[in-house]
Coordinates of N, CA and C in Angstrom, one line a residue:
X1 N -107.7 33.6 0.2 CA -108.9 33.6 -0.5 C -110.1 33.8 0.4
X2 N -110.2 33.0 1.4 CA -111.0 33.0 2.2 C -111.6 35.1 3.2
X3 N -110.6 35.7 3.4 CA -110.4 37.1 4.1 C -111.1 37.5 2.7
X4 N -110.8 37.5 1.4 CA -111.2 38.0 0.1 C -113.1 37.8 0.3
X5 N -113.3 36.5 0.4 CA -114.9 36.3 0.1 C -115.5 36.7 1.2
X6 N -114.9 37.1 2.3 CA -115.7 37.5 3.6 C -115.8 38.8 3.6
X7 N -114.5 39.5 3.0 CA -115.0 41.3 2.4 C -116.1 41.3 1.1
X8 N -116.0 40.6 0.8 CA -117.4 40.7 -0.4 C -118.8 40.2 0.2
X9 N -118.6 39.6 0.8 CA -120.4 39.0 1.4 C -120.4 40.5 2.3
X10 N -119.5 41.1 3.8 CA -119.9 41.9 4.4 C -120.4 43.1 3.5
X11 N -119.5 43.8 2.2 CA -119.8 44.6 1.3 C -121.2 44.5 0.7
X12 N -121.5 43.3 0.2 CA -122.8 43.0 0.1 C -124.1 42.9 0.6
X13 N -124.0 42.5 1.9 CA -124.9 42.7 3.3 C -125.2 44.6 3.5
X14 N -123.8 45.3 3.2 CA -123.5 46.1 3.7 C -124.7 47.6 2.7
X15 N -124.0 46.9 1.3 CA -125.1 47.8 0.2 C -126.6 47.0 0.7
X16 N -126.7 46.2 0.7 CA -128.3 45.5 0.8 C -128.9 46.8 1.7
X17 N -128.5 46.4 3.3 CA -129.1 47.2 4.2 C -129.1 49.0 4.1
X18 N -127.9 49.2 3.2 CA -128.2 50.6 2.6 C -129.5 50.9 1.9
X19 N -129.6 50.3 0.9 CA -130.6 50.0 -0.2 C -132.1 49.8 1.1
X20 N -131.9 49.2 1.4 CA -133.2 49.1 2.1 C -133.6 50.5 3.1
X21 N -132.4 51.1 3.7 CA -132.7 52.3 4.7 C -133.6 53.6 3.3
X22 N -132.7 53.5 2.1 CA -132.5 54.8 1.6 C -134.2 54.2 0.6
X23 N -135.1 53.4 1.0 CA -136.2 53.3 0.4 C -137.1 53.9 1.3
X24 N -137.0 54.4 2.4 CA -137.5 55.4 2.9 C -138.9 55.3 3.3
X25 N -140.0 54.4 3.2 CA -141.4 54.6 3.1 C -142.0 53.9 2.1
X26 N -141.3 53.3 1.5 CA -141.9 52.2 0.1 C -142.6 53.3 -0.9
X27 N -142.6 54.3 -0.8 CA -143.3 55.4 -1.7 C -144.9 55.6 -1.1
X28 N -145.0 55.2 0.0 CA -146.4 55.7 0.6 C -146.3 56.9 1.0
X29 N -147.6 57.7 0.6 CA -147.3 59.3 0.7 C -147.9 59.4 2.1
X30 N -147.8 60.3 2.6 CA -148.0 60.9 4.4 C -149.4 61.4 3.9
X31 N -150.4 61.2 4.8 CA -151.9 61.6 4.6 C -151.8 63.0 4.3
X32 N -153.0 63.7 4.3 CA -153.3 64.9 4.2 C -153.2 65.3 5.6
X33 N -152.7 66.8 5.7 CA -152.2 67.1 7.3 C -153.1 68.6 7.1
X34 N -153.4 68.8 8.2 CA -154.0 70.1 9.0 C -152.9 70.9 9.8
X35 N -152.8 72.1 10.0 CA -151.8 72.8 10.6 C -152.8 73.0 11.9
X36 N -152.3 72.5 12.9 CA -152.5 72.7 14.1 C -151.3 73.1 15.0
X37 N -152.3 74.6 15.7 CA -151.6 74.8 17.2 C -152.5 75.3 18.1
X38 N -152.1 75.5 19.0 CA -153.2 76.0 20.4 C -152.3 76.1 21.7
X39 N -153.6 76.3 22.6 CA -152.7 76.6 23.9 C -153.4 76.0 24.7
X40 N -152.5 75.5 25.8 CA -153.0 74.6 26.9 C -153.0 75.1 28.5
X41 N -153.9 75.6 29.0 CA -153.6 75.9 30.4 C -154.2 75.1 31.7
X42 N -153.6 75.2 32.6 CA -154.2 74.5 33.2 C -154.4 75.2 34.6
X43 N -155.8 75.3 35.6 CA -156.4 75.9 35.9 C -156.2 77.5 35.9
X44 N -156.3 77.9 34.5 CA -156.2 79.3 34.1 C -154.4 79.5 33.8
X45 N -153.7 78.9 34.3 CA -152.6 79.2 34.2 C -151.5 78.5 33.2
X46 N -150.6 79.1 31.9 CA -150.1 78.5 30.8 C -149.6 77.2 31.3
X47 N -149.7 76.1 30.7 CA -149.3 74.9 31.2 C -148.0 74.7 30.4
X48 N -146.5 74.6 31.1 CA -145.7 75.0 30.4 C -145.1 73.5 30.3
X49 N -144.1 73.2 29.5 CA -143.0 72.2 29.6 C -144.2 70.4 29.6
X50 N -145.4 71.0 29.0 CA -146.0 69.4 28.6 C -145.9 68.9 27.3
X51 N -146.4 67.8 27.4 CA -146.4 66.7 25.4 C -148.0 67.2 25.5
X52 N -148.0 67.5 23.8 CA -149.3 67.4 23.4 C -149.5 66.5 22.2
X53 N -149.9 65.6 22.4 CA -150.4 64.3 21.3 C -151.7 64.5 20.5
X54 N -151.8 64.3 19.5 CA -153.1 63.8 18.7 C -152.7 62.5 18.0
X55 N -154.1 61.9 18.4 CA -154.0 60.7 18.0 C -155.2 60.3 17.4
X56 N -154.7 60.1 15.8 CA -155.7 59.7 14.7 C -155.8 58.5 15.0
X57 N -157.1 57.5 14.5 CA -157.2 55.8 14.6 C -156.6 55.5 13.5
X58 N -156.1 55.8 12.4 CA -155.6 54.9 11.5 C -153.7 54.9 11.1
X59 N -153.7 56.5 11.2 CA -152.1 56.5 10.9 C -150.9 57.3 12.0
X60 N -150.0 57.6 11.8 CA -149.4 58.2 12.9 C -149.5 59.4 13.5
X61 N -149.2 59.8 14.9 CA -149.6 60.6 15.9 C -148.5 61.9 15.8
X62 N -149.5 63.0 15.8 CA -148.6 64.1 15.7 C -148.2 64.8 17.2
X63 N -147.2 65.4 17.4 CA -147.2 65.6 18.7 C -146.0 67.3 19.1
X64 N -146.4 67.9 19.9 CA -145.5 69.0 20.5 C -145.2 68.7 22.0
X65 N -144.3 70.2 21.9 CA -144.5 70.4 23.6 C -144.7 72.0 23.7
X66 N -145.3 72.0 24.9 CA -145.8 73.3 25.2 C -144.5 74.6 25.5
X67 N -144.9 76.0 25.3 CA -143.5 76.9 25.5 C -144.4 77.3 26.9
X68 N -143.5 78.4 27.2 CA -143.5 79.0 28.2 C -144.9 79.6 28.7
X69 N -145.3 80.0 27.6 CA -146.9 80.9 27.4 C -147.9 79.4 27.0
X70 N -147.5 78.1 27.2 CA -148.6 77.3 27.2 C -149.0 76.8 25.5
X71 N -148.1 77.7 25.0 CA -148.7 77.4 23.3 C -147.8 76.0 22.3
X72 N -148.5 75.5 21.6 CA -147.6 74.6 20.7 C -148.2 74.2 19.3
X73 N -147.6 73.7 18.7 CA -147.5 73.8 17.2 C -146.9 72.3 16.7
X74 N -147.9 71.4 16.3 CA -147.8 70.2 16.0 C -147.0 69.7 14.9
X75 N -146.1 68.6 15.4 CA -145.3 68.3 13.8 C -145.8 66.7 14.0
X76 N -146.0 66.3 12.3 CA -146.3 65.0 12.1 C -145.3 64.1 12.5
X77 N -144.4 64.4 11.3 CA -143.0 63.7 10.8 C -141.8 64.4 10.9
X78 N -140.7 64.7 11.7 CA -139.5 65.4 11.1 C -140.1 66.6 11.1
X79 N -139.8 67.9 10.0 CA -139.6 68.9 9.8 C -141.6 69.1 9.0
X80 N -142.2 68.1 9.0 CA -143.5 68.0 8.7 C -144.6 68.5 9.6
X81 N -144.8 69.8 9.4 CA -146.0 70.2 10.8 C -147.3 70.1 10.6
X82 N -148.1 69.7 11.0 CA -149.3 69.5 11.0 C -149.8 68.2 11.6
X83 N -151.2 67.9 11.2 CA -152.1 66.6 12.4 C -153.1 66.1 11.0
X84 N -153.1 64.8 10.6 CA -153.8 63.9 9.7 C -155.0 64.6 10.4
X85 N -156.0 64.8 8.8 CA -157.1 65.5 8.8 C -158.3 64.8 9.9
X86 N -158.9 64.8 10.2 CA -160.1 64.0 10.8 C -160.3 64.0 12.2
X87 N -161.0 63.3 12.9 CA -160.8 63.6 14.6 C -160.2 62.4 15.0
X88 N -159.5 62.8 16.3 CA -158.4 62.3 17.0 C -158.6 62.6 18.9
X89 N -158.0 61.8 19.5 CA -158.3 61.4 20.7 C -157.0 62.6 21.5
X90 N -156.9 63.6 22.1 CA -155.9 64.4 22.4 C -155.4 63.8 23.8
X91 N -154.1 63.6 24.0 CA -153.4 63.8 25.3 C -152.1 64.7 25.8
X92 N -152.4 65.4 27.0 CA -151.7 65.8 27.4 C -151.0 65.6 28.6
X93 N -149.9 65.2 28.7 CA -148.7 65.0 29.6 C -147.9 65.6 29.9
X94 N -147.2 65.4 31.8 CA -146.2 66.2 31.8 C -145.7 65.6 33.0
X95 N -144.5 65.5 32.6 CA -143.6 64.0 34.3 C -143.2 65.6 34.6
X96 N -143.0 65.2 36.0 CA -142.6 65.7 36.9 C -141.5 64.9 38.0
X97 N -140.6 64.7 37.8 CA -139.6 63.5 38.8 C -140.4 62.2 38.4
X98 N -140.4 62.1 37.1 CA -140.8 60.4 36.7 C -142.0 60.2 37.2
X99 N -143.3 61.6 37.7 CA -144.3 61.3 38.0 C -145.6 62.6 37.4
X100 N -146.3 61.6 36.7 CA -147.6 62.3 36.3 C -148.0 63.2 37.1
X101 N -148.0 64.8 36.8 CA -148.6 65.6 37.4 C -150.3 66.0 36.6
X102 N -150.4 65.8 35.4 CA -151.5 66.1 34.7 C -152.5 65.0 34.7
X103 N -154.3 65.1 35.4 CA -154.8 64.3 36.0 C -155.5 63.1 34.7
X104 N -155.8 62.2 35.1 CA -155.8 60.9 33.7 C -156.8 61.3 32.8
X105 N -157.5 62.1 33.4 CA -158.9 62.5 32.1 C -158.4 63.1 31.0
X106 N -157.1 63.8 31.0 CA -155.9 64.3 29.9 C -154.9 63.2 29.2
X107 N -154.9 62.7 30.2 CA -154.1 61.4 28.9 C -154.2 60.1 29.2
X108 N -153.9 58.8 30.4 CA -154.0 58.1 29.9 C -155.4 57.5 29.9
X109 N -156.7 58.1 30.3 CA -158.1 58.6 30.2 C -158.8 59.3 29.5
X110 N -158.0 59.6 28.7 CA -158.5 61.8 27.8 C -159.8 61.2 27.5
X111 N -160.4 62.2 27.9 CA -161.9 63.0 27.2 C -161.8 64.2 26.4
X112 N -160.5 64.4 25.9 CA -159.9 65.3 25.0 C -160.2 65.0 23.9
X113 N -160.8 65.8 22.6 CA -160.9 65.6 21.1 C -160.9 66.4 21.0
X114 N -160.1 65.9 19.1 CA -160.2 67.7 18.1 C -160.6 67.0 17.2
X115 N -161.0 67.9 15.8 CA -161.8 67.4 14.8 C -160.7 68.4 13.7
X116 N -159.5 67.6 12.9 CA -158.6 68.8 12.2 C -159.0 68.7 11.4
X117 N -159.3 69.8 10.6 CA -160.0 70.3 9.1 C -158.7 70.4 8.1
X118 N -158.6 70.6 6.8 CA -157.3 71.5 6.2 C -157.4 72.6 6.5
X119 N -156.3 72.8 6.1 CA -155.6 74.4 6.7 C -155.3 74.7 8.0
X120 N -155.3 75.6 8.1 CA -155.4 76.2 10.1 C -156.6 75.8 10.8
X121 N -155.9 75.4 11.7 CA -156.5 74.9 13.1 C -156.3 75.2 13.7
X122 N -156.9 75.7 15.4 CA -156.4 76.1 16.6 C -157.7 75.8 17.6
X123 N -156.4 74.6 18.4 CA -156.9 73.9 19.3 C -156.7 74.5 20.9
X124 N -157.7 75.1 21.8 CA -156.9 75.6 23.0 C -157.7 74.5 24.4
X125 N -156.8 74.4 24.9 CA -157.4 73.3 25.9 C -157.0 74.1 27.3
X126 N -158.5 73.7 28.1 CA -158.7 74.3 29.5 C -158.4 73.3 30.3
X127 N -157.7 72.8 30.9 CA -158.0 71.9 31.9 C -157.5 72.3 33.1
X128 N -158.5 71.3 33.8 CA -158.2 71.4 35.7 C -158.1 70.3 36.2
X129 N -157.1 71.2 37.3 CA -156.6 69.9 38.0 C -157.2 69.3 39.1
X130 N -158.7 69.4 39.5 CA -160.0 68.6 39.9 C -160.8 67.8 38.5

């Protein structure tokens, strides 16, 4: 009897924490998003293989990485592309052997902002490595 009520409590624990995963967000909807992309170089030259973050003050940070030609294309959430509407503090990063090659005024210092409107955006950022 006892093997019997220990498969029913785990089965039950088991639905619970399903039940809880497949609620997904409590039904809060994802803000209004702006399609942002741009390109990032750095002293003239495409800045390849970095993170590019926007970071709104209230809800979550949308972020890429740069291609080959320095360009990238922001996704909120998953398969969700775009950057919550409003202005946001930008950082850009890029390890190199577990070490910051991109100087702190870019990220963990940025003097970086964008201001994302609806619709298309395009954000291009100049930076130097002085």
């Amino acid at each position: 009897m006892q093997p019997m009520r220990a498969l029913c409590k785990a089965v039950i624990c088991f639905l619970f924490l399903f039940s809880l995963t497949a609620c997904g967000g409590g039904g809060i909807a994802p803000p209004e998003l702006g399609q942002v992309t741009g390109k990032v170089t750095l002293d003239g030259a495409p800045l390849t293989d970095a993170s590019v973050t926007f970071m709104p003050e209230k809800v979550r940070a949308s972020s890429s990485m740069t291609d080959s030609e320095g360009k990238y294309d922001l996704v909120y959430i998953r398969d969700e592309k775009g950057a919550a509407i409003g202005p946001h503090k930008v950082v850009v990063s890029k390890l190199v052997n577990e070490k910051e090659v991109i100087p702190e005024k870019y990220n963990s210092e940025t003097e970086l902002t964008a201001d994302v409107k609806p619709g298309a955006n395009e954000f291009n950022f100049d930076l130097t490595s002085k």
